[in-house]
Coordinates of C-alpha atoms and ligand atoms in Angstrom, one line a residue:
X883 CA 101.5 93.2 97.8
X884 CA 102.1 93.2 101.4
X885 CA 101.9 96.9 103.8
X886 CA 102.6 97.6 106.8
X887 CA 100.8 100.4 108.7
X888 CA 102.4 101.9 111.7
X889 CA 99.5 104.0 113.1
X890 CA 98.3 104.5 116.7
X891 CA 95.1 106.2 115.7
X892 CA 92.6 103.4 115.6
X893 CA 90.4 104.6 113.5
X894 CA 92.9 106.2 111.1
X895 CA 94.6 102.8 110.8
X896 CA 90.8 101.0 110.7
X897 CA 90.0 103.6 107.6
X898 CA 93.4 103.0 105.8
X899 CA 93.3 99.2 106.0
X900 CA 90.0 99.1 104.8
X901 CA 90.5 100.5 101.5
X902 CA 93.7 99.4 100.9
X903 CA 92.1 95.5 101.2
X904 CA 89.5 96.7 99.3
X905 CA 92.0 97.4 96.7
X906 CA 93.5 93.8 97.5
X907 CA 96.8 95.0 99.1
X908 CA 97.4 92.6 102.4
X909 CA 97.7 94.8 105.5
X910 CA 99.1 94.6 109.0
X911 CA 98.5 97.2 111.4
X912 CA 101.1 98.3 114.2
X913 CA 100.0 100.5 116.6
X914 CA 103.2 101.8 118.4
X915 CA 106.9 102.8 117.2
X916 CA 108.8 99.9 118.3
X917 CA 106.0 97.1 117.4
X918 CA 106.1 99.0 113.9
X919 CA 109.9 98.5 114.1
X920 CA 109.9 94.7 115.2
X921 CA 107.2 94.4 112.4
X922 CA 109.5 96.0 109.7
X923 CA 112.5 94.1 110.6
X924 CA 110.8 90.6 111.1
X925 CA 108.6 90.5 108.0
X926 CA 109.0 91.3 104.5
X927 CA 106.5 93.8 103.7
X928 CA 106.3 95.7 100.2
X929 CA 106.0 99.1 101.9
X930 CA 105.3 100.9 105.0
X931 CA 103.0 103.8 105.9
X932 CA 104.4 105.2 108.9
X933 CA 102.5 107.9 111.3
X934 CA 105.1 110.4 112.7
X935 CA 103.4 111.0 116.0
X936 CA 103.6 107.7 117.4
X937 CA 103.4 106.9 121.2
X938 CA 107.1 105.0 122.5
X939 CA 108.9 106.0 119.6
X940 CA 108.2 108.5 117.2
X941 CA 107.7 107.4 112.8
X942 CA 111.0 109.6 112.2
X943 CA 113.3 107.3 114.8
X944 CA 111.2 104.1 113.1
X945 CA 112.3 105.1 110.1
X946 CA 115.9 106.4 111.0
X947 CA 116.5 102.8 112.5
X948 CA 115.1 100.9 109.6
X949 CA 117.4 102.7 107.4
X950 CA 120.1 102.3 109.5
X951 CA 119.8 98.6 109.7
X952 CA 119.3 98.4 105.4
X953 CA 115.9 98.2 105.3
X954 CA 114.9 99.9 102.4
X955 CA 111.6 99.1 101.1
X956 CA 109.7 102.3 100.6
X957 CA 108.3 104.0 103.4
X958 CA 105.8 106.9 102.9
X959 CA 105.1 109.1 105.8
X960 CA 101.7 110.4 107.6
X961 CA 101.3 113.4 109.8
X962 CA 99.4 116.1 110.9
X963 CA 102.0 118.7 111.4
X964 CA 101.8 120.6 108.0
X965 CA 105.3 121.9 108.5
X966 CA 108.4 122.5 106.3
X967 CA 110.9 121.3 109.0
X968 CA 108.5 117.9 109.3
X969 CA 108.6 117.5 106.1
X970 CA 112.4 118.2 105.8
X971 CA 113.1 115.8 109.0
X972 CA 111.4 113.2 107.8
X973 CA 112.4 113.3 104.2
X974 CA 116.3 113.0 105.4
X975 CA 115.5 110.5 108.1
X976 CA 114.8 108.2 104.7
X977 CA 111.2 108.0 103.8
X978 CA 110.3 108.3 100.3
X979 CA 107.4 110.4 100.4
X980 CA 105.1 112.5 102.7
X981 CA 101.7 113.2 103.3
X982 CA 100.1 115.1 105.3
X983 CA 96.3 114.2 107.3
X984 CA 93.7 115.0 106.7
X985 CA 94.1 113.3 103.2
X986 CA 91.5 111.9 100.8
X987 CA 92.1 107.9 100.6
X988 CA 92.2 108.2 96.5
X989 CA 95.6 110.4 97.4
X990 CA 97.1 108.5 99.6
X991 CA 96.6 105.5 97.3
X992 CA 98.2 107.2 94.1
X993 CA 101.1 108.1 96.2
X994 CA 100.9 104.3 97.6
X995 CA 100.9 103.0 93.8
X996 CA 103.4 105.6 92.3
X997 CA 106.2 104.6 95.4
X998 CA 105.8 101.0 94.3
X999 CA 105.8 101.6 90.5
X1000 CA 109.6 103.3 91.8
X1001 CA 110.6 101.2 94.1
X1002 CA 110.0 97.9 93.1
X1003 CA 110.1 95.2 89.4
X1004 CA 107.8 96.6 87.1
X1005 CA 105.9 93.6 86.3
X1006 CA 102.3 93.8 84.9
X1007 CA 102.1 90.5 84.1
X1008 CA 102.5 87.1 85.3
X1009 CA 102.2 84.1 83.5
X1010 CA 102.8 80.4 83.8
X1011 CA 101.9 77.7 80.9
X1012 CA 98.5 79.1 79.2
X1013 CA 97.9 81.1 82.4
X1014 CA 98.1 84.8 82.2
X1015 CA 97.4 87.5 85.3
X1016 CA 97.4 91.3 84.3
X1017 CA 98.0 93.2 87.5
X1018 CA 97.5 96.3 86.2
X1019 CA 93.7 95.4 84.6
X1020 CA 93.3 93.2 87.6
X1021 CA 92.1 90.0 85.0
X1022 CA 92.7 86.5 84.6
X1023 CA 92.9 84.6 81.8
X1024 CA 93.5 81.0 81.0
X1025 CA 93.8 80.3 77.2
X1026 CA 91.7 82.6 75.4
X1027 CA 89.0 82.1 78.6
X1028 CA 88.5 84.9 81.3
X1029 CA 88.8 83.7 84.8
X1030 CA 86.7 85.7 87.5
X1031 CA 87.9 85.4 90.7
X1032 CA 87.3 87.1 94.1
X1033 CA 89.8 89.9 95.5
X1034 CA 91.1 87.2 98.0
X1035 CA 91.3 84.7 95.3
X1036 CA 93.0 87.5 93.2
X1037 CA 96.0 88.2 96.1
X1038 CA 96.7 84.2 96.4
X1039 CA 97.1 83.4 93.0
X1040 CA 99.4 86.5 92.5
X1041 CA 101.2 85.5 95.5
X1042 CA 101.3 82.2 94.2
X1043 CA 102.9 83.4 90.8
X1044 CA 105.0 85.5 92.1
X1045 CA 106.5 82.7 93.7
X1046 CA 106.2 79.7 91.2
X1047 CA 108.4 77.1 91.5
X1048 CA 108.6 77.3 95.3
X1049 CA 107.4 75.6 97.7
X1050 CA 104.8 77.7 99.9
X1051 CA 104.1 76.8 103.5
X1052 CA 100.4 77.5 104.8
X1053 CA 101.6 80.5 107.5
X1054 CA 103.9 81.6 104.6
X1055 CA 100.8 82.0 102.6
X1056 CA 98.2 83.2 105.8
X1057 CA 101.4 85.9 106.6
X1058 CA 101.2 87.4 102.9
X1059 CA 97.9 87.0 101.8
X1060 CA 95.5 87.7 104.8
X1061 CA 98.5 89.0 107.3
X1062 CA 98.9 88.5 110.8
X1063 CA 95.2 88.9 111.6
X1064 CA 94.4 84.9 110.9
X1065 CA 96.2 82.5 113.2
X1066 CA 97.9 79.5 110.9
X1067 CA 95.5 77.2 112.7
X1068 CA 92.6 78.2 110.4
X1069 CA 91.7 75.8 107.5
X1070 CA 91.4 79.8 105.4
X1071 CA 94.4 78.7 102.7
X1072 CA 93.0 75.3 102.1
X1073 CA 89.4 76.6 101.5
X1074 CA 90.9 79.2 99.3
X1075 CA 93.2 77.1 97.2
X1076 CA 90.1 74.9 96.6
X1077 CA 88.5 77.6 95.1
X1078 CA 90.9 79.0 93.1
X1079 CA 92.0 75.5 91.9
X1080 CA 88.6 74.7 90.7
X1081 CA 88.6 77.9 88.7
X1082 CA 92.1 77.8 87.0
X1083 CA 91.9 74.3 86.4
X1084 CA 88.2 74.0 85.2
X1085 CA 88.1 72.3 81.8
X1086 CA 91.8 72.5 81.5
X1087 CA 93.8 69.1 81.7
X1088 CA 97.1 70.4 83.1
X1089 CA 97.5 71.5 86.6
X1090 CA 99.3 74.3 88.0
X1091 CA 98.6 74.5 91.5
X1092 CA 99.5 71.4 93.5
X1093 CA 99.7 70.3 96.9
X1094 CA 102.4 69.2 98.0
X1095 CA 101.6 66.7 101.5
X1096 CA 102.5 67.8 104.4
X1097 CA 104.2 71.4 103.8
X1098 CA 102.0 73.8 101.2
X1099 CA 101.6 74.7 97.8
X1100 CA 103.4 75.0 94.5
X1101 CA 102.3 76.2 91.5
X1102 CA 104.1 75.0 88.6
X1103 CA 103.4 73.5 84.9
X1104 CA 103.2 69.6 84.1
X1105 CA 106.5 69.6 82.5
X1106 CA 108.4 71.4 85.6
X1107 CA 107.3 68.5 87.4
Ligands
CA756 CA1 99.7 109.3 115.6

């Protein structure tokens, strides 16, 4: 899952992103109103965290204009104004929920999960041939045989299945798994699919990630081919 955090405190936004990673989400950081909004309306995120005080314009205008232009992933607000009228304001400029700093990161991320348990599929499993993910136990399993992989390895193959069946270009990949930080001119997806391949595949005759020369991934079964 992909968020965007629009948060001109650095060290807010450092704190934030660092446990939502931990908790494998892919984060991207903007640090102003309108690079949030260019963000927001150029990528696809899964959510946005949005700051209210924000210097050029303020998380309430953000919000107002991604609404007005039918954007409407969730968006859950941040500020430090504990007021009614805040919380009013930005409720009816469109957020979905509120929060107000300081907050404890365990709260912000059971608002984080409960917004994206509403707003988007509830899927706690993916699955292709004898391959089986559960999101919500964070375990992979191929056959009867439990597949440990690391928290990057975790976000790509979920990406991956989220997906199978299409064709997935490298910067496609970079931009949803690892975000804008890495430039597409790293060797990071290729290094990573490696990995993961060896695992998933490991002892198992049929394939399910494959390469496809010159433009990205796939993952798909033997018989889709
Ligand atoms: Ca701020």
């Amino acid at each position: 899952m992909r968020i965007l955090l629009v948060e001109d405190e650095k060290n807010v936004a450092a704190f934030i992103k660092k446990g939502l990673v931990e908790e494998a989400y892919t984060v991207d950081v903007a640090e102003d109103g309108p690079e949030g909004l260019l963000m927001a309306t150029t990528a696809d995120f899964d959510l946005i965290i949005l700051d209210v005080m924000l210097p050029g314009l303020n998380g309430i205008e953000v919000c107002k204009t991604l609404r007005g232009k039918g954007i409407n992933k969730p968006i859950l607000m941040l500020t430090a104004v504990d007021s009614v009228e805040r919380k009013v304001e930005g409720l009816e400029s469109g957020a979905d929920d509120y929060l107000v700093k300081p907050f404890a990161f365990s709260e912000l991320l059971a608002r984080i999960k409960a917004l994206l348990r509403r707003t988007t599929d509830i899927v706690s499993e993916l699955s292709l041939d004898d391959l089986r993910v559960d999101l919500l136990a964070r375990r992979v399993y191929r056959g009867k045989r439990e597949i440990i992989l690391t928290q990057k390895e975790f976000s790509l193959l979920e990406y991956l299945l989220r997906n199978k069946g299409r064709v997935l270009s490298r910067t496609q990949i970079i931009e949803n798994v690892w975000g804008y930080d890495f430039s597409p001119g790293t060797n990071i997806v290729d290094v990573h699919i490696k990995s993961l391949r060896e695992k998933v595949n490991k002892g198992f005759e049929r394939q399910l990630i494959h390469t496809v020369r010159g433009t990205g991934y796939i993952m798909k079964g033997d018989d889709d081919l």
